[in-house]
Amino acid sequence: MEVKMFLKIKVSLLSLLMLLLIGCSSSSGTADMNNSTTSVTKTPAVAEAALEPCTETLNVELANDGPYAITTPDSFQGNCEINFTVKNYAALVHNFQVLQTDLAVDALPLNEETAMVDVEAAGELLYSSKDLEQDETETGTLKLEAGEYILFCNIAGHYQLGMIKTFTIN
């Protein structure tokens, strides 16, 4: 009688163990299937998002963090139309230039007569503001591709005094 009872318990435990193993393997199979479905679903969404146009806003502060500072984020989302606002906080006149170049930020060529960056020799000037008086603001729009750009003030001597910044479009 004890042997029969022992066999019934053993069979019951083995059956229960088998059910648990089957349940676990099918649930992990479901998880794998869900993960692959999720990644398949996300892939087209990412591709579509990259193709959709977008608009971003960028604030550029001239001399707000020092007399020759250009304050912006270090990087920005690319493939967007960028609406920007440039404001000069200083008593000195400043301007704002966006340059695309392969040159290092500290190696831009200078025009010795004017003490200004020789933008024609430096690369492609994508934007140039007017000279801005204290508290004056200018707005503009740019479409920038992914890459590195140089932002600087091209008032005589300001580049040499460090009014320059690299800017990355992701």
mmCIF file with all atom_site columns, C-alpha atoms in Angstrom:
data_model
loop_
_atom_site.group_PDB
_atom_site.id
_atom_site.type_symbol
_atom_site.label_atom_id
_atom_site.label_alt_id
_atom_site.label_comp_id
_atom_site.label_asym_id
_atom_site.label_entity_id
_atom_site.label_seq_id
_atom_site.pdbx_PDB_ins_code
_atom_site.Cartn_x
_atom_site.Cartn_y
_atom_site.Cartn_z
_atom_site.occupancy
_atom_site.B_iso_or_equiv
_atom_site.pdbx_formal_charge
_atom_site.auth_seq_id
_atom_site.auth_comp_id
_atom_site.auth_asym_id
_atom_site.auth_atom_id
_atom_site.pdbx_PDB_model_num
ATOM 1   C CA . MET A 1 1   ? 0.000  0.000  0.000   1.00 0.00 ? 1   MET A CA 1
ATOM 2   C CA . GLU A 1 2   ? 2.833  2.376  0.843   1.00 0.00 ? 2   GLU A CA 1
ATOM 3   C CA . VAL A 1 3   ? 4.528  1.632  -2.468  1.00 0.00 ? 3   VAL A CA 1
ATOM 4   C CA . LYS A 1 4   ? 1.319  2.449  -4.407  1.00 0.00 ? 4   LYS A CA 1
ATOM 5   C CA . MET A 1 5   ? 0.930  5.711  -2.499  1.00 0.00 ? 5   MET A CA 1
ATOM 6   C CA . PHE A 1 6   ? 4.593  6.567  -3.067  1.00 0.00 ? 6   PHE A CA 1
ATOM 7   C CA . LEU A 1 7   ? 4.237  5.906  -6.827  1.00 0.00 ? 7   LEU A CA 1
ATOM 8   C CA . LYS A 1 8   ? 1.079  8.056  -7.041  1.00 0.00 ? 8   LYS A CA 1
ATOM 9   C CA . ILE A 1 9   ? 2.857  10.957 -5.307  1.00 0.00 ? 9   ILE A CA 1
ATOM 10  C CA . LYS A 1 10  ? 5.910  10.525 -7.514  1.00 0.00 ? 10  LYS A CA 1
ATOM 11  C CA . VAL A 1 11  ? 3.779  10.467 -10.684 1.00 0.00 ? 11  VAL A CA 1
ATOM 12  C CA . SER A 1 12  ? 1.820  13.508 -9.487  1.00 0.00 ? 12  SER A CA 1
ATOM 13  C CA . LEU A 1 13  ? 5.007  15.450 -8.737  1.00 0.00 ? 13  LEU A CA 1
ATOM 14  C CA . LEU A 1 14  ? 6.538  14.513 -12.086 1.00 0.00 ? 14  LEU A CA 1
ATOM 15  C CA . SER A 1 15  ? 3.338  15.552 -13.866 1.00 0.00 ? 15  SER A CA 1
ATOM 16  C CA . LEU A 1 16  ? 3.308  18.857 -12.020 1.00 0.00 ? 16  LEU A CA 1
ATOM 17  C CA . LEU A 1 17  ? 6.975  19.427 -12.826 1.00 0.00 ? 17  LEU A CA 1
ATOM 18  C CA . MET A 1 18  ? 6.328  18.691 -16.514 1.00 0.00 ? 18  MET A CA 1
ATOM 19  C CA . LEU A 1 19  ? 3.427  21.154 -16.564 1.00 0.00 ? 19  LEU A CA 1
ATOM 20  C CA . LEU A 1 20  ? 5.606  23.821 -14.990 1.00 0.00 ? 20  LEU A CA 1
ATOM 21  C CA . LEU A 1 21  ? 8.386  23.239 -17.499 1.00 0.00 ? 21  LEU A CA 1
ATOM 22  C CA . ILE A 1 22  ? 5.965  23.355 -20.408 1.00 0.00 ? 22  ILE A CA 1
ATOM 23  C CA . GLY A 1 23  ? 4.354  26.499 -19.012 1.00 0.00 ? 23  GLY A CA 1
ATOM 24  C CA . CYS A 1 24  ? 7.706  28.249 -18.558 1.00 0.00 ? 24  CYS A CA 1
ATOM 25  C CA . SER A 1 25  ? 8.985  27.362 -21.996 1.00 0.00 ? 25  SER A CA 1
ATOM 26  C CA . SER A 1 26  ? 5.812  28.539 -23.717 1.00 0.00 ? 26  SER A CA 1
ATOM 27  C CA . SER A 1 27  ? 5.746  31.765 -21.732 1.00 0.00 ? 27  SER A CA 1
ATOM 28  C CA . SER A 1 28  ? 9.397  32.499 -22.594 1.00 0.00 ? 28  SER A CA 1
ATOM 29  C CA . GLY A 1 29  ? 8.572  31.652 -26.211 1.00 0.00 ? 29  GLY A CA 1
ATOM 30  C CA . THR A 1 30  ? 5.753  34.170 -26.005 1.00 0.00 ? 30  THR A CA 1
ATOM 31  C CA . ALA A 1 31  ? 8.120  36.763 -24.586 1.00 0.00 ? 31  ALA A CA 1
ATOM 32  C CA . ASP A 1 32  ? 10.553 36.165 -27.447 1.00 0.00 ? 32  ASP A CA 1
ATOM 33  C CA . MET A 1 33  ? 7.723  36.431 -29.930 1.00 0.00 ? 33  MET A CA 1
ATOM 34  C CA . ASN A 1 34  ? 6.552  39.665 -28.316 1.00 0.00 ? 34  ASN A CA 1
ATOM 35  C CA . ASN A 1 35  ? 10.061 41.102 -28.391 1.00 0.00 ? 35  ASN A CA 1
ATOM 36  C CA . SER A 1 36  ? 10.540 40.302 -32.054 1.00 0.00 ? 36  SER A CA 1
ATOM 37  C CA . THR A 1 37  ? 7.111  41.727 -32.845 1.00 0.00 ? 37  THR A CA 1
ATOM 38  C CA . THR A 1 38  ? 7.954  44.869 -30.890 1.00 0.00 ? 38  THR A CA 1
ATOM 39  C CA . SER A 1 39  ? 11.232 45.381 -32.700 1.00 0.00 ? 39  SER A CA 1
ATOM 40  C CA . VAL A 1 40  ? 9.559  44.825 -36.060 1.00 0.00 ? 40  VAL A CA 1
ATOM 41  C CA . THR A 1 41  ? 6.922  47.375 -35.106 1.00 0.00 ? 41  THR A CA 1
ATOM 42  C CA . LYS A 1 42  ? 9.508  49.932 -33.931 1.00 0.00 ? 42  LYS A CA 1
ATOM 43  C CA . THR A 1 43  ? 11.766 49.736 -36.962 1.00 0.00 ? 43  THR A CA 1
ATOM 44  C CA . PRO A 1 44  ? 9.319  51.319 -39.431 1.00 0.00 ? 44  PRO A CA 1
ATOM 45  C CA . ALA A 1 45  ? 8.360  53.965 -36.855 1.00 0.00 ? 45  ALA A CA 1
ATOM 46  C CA . VAL A 1 46  ? 12.007 54.998 -36.464 1.00 0.00 ? 46  VAL A CA 1
ATOM 47  C CA . ALA A 1 47  ? 12.468 55.144 -40.226 1.00 0.00 ? 47  ALA A CA 1
ATOM 48  C CA . GLU A 1 48  ? 9.320  57.247 -40.623 1.00 0.00 ? 48  GLU A CA 1
ATOM 49  C CA . ALA A 1 49  ? 10.377 59.611 -37.826 1.00 0.00 ? 49  ALA A CA 1
ATOM 50  C CA . ALA A 1 50  ? 13.705 60.247 -39.557 1.00 0.00 ? 50  ALA A CA 1
ATOM 51  C CA . LEU A 1 51  ? 11.897 61.245 -42.738 1.00 0.00 ? 51  LEU A CA 1
ATOM 52  C CA . GLU A 1 52  ? 9.317  63.508 -41.125 1.00 0.00 ? 52  GLU A CA 1
ATOM 53  C CA . PRO A 1 53  ? 10.194 67.219 -41.108 1.00 0.00 ? 53  PRO A CA 1
ATOM 54  C CA . CYS A 1 54  ? 10.446 68.911 -37.745 1.00 0.00 ? 54  CYS A CA 1
ATOM 55  C CA . THR A 1 55  ? 10.979 72.380 -36.374 1.00 0.00 ? 55  THR A CA 1
ATOM 56  C CA . GLU A 1 56  ? 13.183 73.183 -33.381 1.00 0.00 ? 56  GLU A CA 1
ATOM 57  C CA . THR A 1 57  ? 13.855 76.449 -31.553 1.00 0.00 ? 57  THR A CA 1
ATOM 58  C CA . LEU A 1 58  ? 17.337 77.543 -30.521 1.00 0.00 ? 58  LEU A CA 1
ATOM 59  C CA . ASN A 1 59  ? 18.163 80.525 -28.303 1.00 0.00 ? 59  ASN A CA 1
ATOM 60  C CA . VAL A 1 60  ? 21.593 82.083 -28.814 1.00 0.00 ? 60  VAL A CA 1
ATOM 61  C CA . GLU A 1 61  ? 22.876 84.468 -26.153 1.00 0.00 ? 61  GLU A CA 1
ATOM 62  C CA . LEU A 1 62  ? 25.753 86.778 -26.994 1.00 0.00 ? 62  LEU A CA 1
ATOM 63  C CA . ALA A 1 63  ? 27.814 87.975 -24.004 1.00 0.00 ? 63  ALA A CA 1
ATOM 64  C CA . ASN A 1 64  ? 25.309 86.887 -21.351 1.00 0.00 ? 64  ASN A CA 1
ATOM 65  C CA . ASP A 1 65  ? 27.877 84.649 -19.596 1.00 0.00 ? 65  ASP A CA 1
ATOM 66  C CA . GLY A 1 66  ? 30.850 86.965 -20.139 1.00 0.00 ? 66  GLY A CA 1
ATOM 67  C CA . PRO A 1 67  ? 31.789 89.804 -22.523 1.00 0.00 ? 67  PRO A CA 1
ATOM 68  C CA . TYR A 1 68  ? 32.816 87.404 -25.329 1.00 0.00 ? 68  TYR A CA 1
ATOM 69  C CA . ALA A 1 69  ? 30.650 84.363 -24.624 1.00 0.00 ? 69  ALA A CA 1
ATOM 70  C CA . ILE A 1 70  ? 28.297 82.611 -27.021 1.00 0.00 ? 70  ILE A CA 1
ATOM 71  C CA . THR A 1 71  ? 25.773 80.596 -25.047 1.00 0.00 ? 71  THR A CA 1
ATOM 72  C CA . THR A 1 72  ? 23.839 77.792 -26.767 1.00 0.00 ? 72  THR A CA 1
ATOM 73  C CA . PRO A 1 73  ? 23.435 74.078 -26.146 1.00 0.00 ? 73  PRO A CA 1
ATOM 74  C CA . ASP A 1 74  ? 26.523 72.138 -27.289 1.00 0.00 ? 74  ASP A CA 1
ATOM 75  C CA . SER A 1 75  ? 24.446 69.938 -29.580 1.00 0.00 ? 75  SER A CA 1
ATOM 76  C CA . PHE A 1 76  ? 21.053 69.943 -31.179 1.00 0.00 ? 76  PHE A CA 1
ATOM 77  C CA . GLN A 1 77  ? 18.688 67.599 -33.013 1.00 0.00 ? 77  GLN A CA 1
ATOM 78  C CA . GLY A 1 78  ? 19.399 67.470 -36.739 1.00 0.00 ? 78  GLY A CA 1
ATOM 79  C CA . ASN A 1 79  ? 17.249 67.051 -39.837 1.00 0.00 ? 79  ASN A CA 1
ATOM 80  C CA . CYS A 1 80  ? 15.084 69.876 -38.568 1.00 0.00 ? 80  CYS A CA 1
ATOM 81  C CA . GLU A 1 81  ? 14.356 73.405 -39.543 1.00 0.00 ? 81  GLU A CA 1
ATOM 82  C CA . ILE A 1 82  ? 15.915 75.412 -36.722 1.00 0.00 ? 82  ILE A CA 1
ATOM 83  C CA . ASN A 1 83  ? 14.282 78.698 -35.796 1.00 0.00 ? 83  ASN A CA 1
ATOM 84  C CA . PHE A 1 84  ? 16.731 80.671 -33.726 1.00 0.00 ? 84  PHE A CA 1
ATOM 85  C CA . THR A 1 85  ? 16.746 83.883 -31.757 1.00 0.00 ? 85  THR A CA 1
ATOM 86  C CA . VAL A 1 86  ? 20.023 85.724 -31.219 1.00 0.00 ? 86  VAL A CA 1
ATOM 87  C CA . LYS A 1 87  ? 20.205 88.323 -28.447 1.00 0.00 ? 87  LYS A CA 1
ATOM 88  C CA . ASN A 1 88  ? 23.150 90.556 -27.561 1.00 0.00 ? 88  ASN A CA 1
ATOM 89  C CA . TYR A 1 89  ? 23.343 91.186 -23.814 1.00 0.00 ? 89  TYR A CA 1
ATOM 90  C CA . ALA A 1 90  ? 26.531 93.296 -23.896 1.00 0.00 ? 90  ALA A CA 1
ATOM 91  C CA . ALA A 1 91  ? 27.151 97.022 -24.180 1.00 0.00 ? 91  ALA A CA 1
ATOM 92  C CA . LEU A 1 92  ? 29.575 96.099 -26.984 1.00 0.00 ? 92  LEU A CA 1
ATOM 93  C CA . VAL A 1 93  ? 28.254 95.458 -30.478 1.00 0.00 ? 93  VAL A CA 1
ATOM 94  C CA . HIS A 1 94  ? 28.322 91.764 -31.482 1.00 0.00 ? 94  HIS A CA 1
ATOM 95  C CA . ASN A 1 95  ? 27.150 89.683 -34.427 1.00 0.00 ? 95  ASN A CA 1
ATOM 96  C CA . PHE A 1 96  ? 26.478 86.002 -34.988 1.00 0.00 ? 96  PHE A CA 1
ATOM 97  C CA . GLN A 1 97  ? 27.937 83.821 -37.734 1.00 0.00 ? 97  GLN A CA 1
ATOM 98  C CA . VAL A 1 98  ? 27.385 80.133 -38.537 1.00 0.00 ? 98  VAL A CA 1
ATOM 99  C CA . LEU A 1 99  ? 30.246 78.526 -40.439 1.00 0.00 ? 99  LEU A CA 1
ATOM 100 C CA . GLN A 1 100 ? 30.639 75.046 -41.893 1.00 0.00 ? 100 GLN A CA 1
ATOM 101 C CA . THR A 1 101 ? 34.313 74.152 -42.214 1.00 0.00 ? 101 THR A CA 1
ATOM 102 C CA . ASP A 1 102 ? 36.845 71.366 -41.843 1.00 0.00 ? 102 ASP A CA 1
ATOM 103 C CA . LEU A 1 103 ? 39.200 73.707 -39.978 1.00 0.00 ? 103 LEU A CA 1
ATOM 104 C CA . ALA A 1 104 ? 39.747 73.557 -36.228 1.00 0.00 ? 104 ALA A CA 1
ATOM 105 C CA . VAL A 1 105 ? 37.870 76.114 -34.159 1.00 0.00 ? 105 VAL A CA 1
ATOM 106 C CA . ASP A 1 106 ? 41.118 77.911 -33.271 1.00 0.00 ? 106 ASP A CA 1
ATOM 107 C CA . ALA A 1 107 ? 42.576 77.798 -36.801 1.00 0.00 ? 107 ALA A CA 1
ATOM 108 C CA . LEU A 1 108 ? 40.250 80.029 -38.810 1.00 0.00 ? 108 LEU A CA 1
ATOM 109 C CA . PRO A 1 109 ? 42.144 82.312 -41.218 1.00 0.00 ? 109 PRO A CA 1
ATOM 110 C CA . LEU A 1 110 ? 42.202 86.014 -40.359 1.00 0.00 ? 110 LEU A CA 1
ATOM 111 C CA . ASN A 1 111 ? 42.191 89.061 -42.565 1.00 0.00 ? 111 ASN A CA 1
ATOM 112 C CA . GLU A 1 112 ? 45.155 90.979 -41.131 1.00 0.00 ? 112 GLU A CA 1
ATOM 113 C CA . GLU A 1 113 ? 43.819 94.358 -42.307 1.00 0.00 ? 113 GLU A CA 1
ATOM 114 C CA . THR A 1 114 ? 40.435 94.014 -40.565 1.00 0.00 ? 114 THR A CA 1
ATOM 115 C CA . ALA A 1 115 ? 41.333 91.623 -37.669 1.00 0.00 ? 115 ALA A CA 1
ATOM 116 C CA . MET A 1 116 ? 38.251 89.625 -38.659 1.00 0.00 ? 116 MET A CA 1
ATOM 117 C CA . VAL A 1 117 ? 37.815 86.006 -39.754 1.00 0.00 ? 117 VAL A CA 1
ATOM 118 C CA . ASP A 1 118 ? 38.274 85.654 -43.513 1.00 0.00 ? 118 ASP A CA 1
ATOM 119 C CA . VAL A 1 119 ? 35.001 83.792 -44.021 1.00 0.00 ? 119 VAL A CA 1
ATOM 120 C CA . GLU A 1 120 ? 35.599 83.186 -47.735 1.00 0.00 ? 120 GLU A CA 1
ATOM 121 C CA . ALA A 1 121 ? 38.816 81.300 -46.943 1.00 0.00 ? 121 ALA A CA 1
ATOM 122 C CA . ALA A 1 122 ? 37.416 79.638 -43.796 1.00 0.00 ? 122 ALA A CA 1
ATOM 123 C CA . GLY A 1 123 ? 34.589 77.596 -45.277 1.00 0.00 ? 123 GLY A CA 1
ATOM 124 C CA . GLU A 1 124 ? 30.923 78.043 -46.076 1.00 0.00 ? 124 GLU A CA 1
ATOM 125 C CA . LEU A 1 125 ? 29.175 80.859 -44.210 1.00 0.00 ? 125 LEU A CA 1
ATOM 126 C CA . LEU A 1 126 ? 25.618 79.644 -43.638 1.00 0.00 ? 126 LEU A CA 1
ATOM 127 C CA . TYR A 1 127 ? 24.294 82.579 -41.634 1.00 0.00 ? 127 TYR A CA 1
ATOM 128 C CA . SER A 1 128 ? 25.454 86.075 -40.747 1.00 0.00 ? 128 SER A CA 1
ATOM 129 C CA . SER A 1 129 ? 23.452 88.392 -38.516 1.00 0.00 ? 129 SER A CA 1
ATOM 130 C CA . LYS A 1 130 ? 23.598 92.143 -38.632 1.00 0.00 ? 130 LYS A CA 1
ATOM 131 C CA . ASP A 1 131 ? 25.648 93.900 -35.958 1.00 0.00 ? 131 ASP A CA 1
ATOM 132 C CA . LEU A 1 132 ? 23.517 93.815 -32.821 1.00 0.00 ? 132 LEU A CA 1
ATOM 133 C CA . GLU A 1 133 ? 23.488 96.599 -30.234 1.00 0.00 ? 133 GLU A CA 1
ATOM 134 C CA . GLN A 1 134 ? 22.887 95.897 -26.533 1.00 0.00 ? 134 GLN A CA 1
ATOM 135 C CA . ASP A 1 135 ? 19.563 94.054 -25.915 1.00 0.00 ? 135 ASP A CA 1
ATOM 136 C CA . GLU A 1 136 ? 18.903 93.853 -29.660 1.00 0.00 ? 136 GLU A CA 1
ATOM 137 C CA . THR A 1 137 ? 17.480 90.589 -31.011 1.00 0.00 ? 137 THR A CA 1
ATOM 138 C CA . GLU A 1 138 ? 17.476 88.954 -34.435 1.00 0.00 ? 138 GLU A CA 1
ATOM 139 C CA . THR A 1 139 ? 15.638 85.843 -35.561 1.00 0.00 ? 139 THR A CA 1
ATOM 140 C CA . GLY A 1 140 ? 16.435 83.489 -38.389 1.00 0.00 ? 140 GLY A CA 1
ATOM 141 C CA . THR A 1 141 ? 15.901 79.993 -39.738 1.00 0.00 ? 141 THR A CA 1
ATOM 142 C CA . LEU A 1 142 ? 18.426 77.366 -40.805 1.00 0.00 ? 142 LEU A CA 1
ATOM 143 C CA . LYS A 1 143 ? 18.274 73.759 -41.982 1.00 0.00 ? 143 LYS A CA 1
ATOM 144 C CA . LEU A 1 144 ? 21.481 72.076 -40.820 1.00 0.00 ? 144 LEU A CA 1
ATOM 145 C CA . GLU A 1 145 ? 22.555 68.538 -41.612 1.00 0.00 ? 145 GLU A CA 1
ATOM 146 C CA . ALA A 1 146 ? 24.283 66.347 -39.040 1.00 0.00 ? 146 ALA A CA 1
ATOM 147 C CA . GLY A 1 147 ? 27.833 67.541 -38.405 1.00 0.00 ? 147 GLY A CA 1
ATOM 148 C CA . GLU A 1 148 ? 30.030 70.111 -36.681 1.00 0.00 ? 148 GLU A CA 1
ATOM 149 C CA . TYR A 1 149 ? 29.618 73.852 -37.120 1.00 0.00 ? 149 TYR A CA 1
ATOM 150 C CA . ILE A 1 150 ? 31.434 76.896 -35.768 1.00 0.00 ? 150 ILE A CA 1
ATOM 151 C CA . LEU A 1 151 ? 29.501 79.772 -34.218 1.00 0.00 ? 151 LEU A CA 1
ATOM 152 C CA . PHE A 1 152 ? 31.399 83.033 -33.798 1.00 0.00 ? 152 PHE A CA 1
ATOM 153 C CA . CYS A 1 153 ? 31.266 86.812 -33.651 1.00 0.00 ? 153 CYS A CA 1
ATOM 154 C CA . ASN A 1 154 ? 33.041 88.506 -36.542 1.00 0.00 ? 154 ASN A CA 1
ATOM 155 C CA . ILE A 1 155 ? 33.482 91.966 -35.068 1.00 0.00 ? 155 ILE A CA 1
ATOM 156 C CA . ALA A 1 156 ? 37.175 92.955 -35.312 1.00 0.00 ? 156 ALA A CA 1
ATOM 157 C CA . GLY A 1 157 ? 39.192 91.135 -32.634 1.00 0.00 ? 157 GLY A CA 1
ATOM 158 C CA . HIS A 1 158 ? 36.267 89.238 -31.059 1.00 0.00 ? 158 HIS A CA 1
ATOM 159 C CA . TYR A 1 159 ? 37.229 85.854 -32.560 1.00 0.00 ? 159 TYR A CA 1
ATOM 160 C CA . GLN A 1 160 ? 40.752 86.293 -31.173 1.00 0.00 ? 160 GLN A CA 1
ATOM 161 C CA . LEU A 1 161 ? 39.247 87.090 -27.738 1.00 0.00 ? 161 LEU A CA 1
ATOM 162 C CA . GLY A 1 162 ? 37.413 83.753 -27.733 1.00 0.00 ? 162 GLY A CA 1
ATOM 163 C CA . MET A 1 163 ? 33.947 84.656 -28.996 1.00 0.00 ? 163 MET A CA 1
ATOM 164 C CA . ILE A 1 164 ? 33.619 81.327 -30.754 1.00 0.00 ? 164 ILE A CA 1
ATOM 165 C CA . LYS A 1 165 ? 31.950 78.000 -30.097 1.00 0.00 ? 165 LYS A CA 1
ATOM 166 C CA . THR A 1 166 ? 31.621 74.611 -31.784 1.00 0.00 ? 166 THR A CA 1
ATOM 167 C CA . PHE A 1 167 ? 28.120 73.328 -32.292 1.00 0.00 ? 167 PHE A CA 1
ATOM 168 C CA . THR A 1 168 ? 27.091 69.763 -33.181 1.00 0.00 ? 168 THR A CA 1
ATOM 169 C CA . ILE A 1 169 ? 23.971 68.723 -35.048 1.00 0.00 ? 169 ILE A CA 1
ATOM 170 C CA . ASN A 1 170 ? 23.077 65.119 -34.202 1.00 0.00 ? 170 ASN A CA 1
#
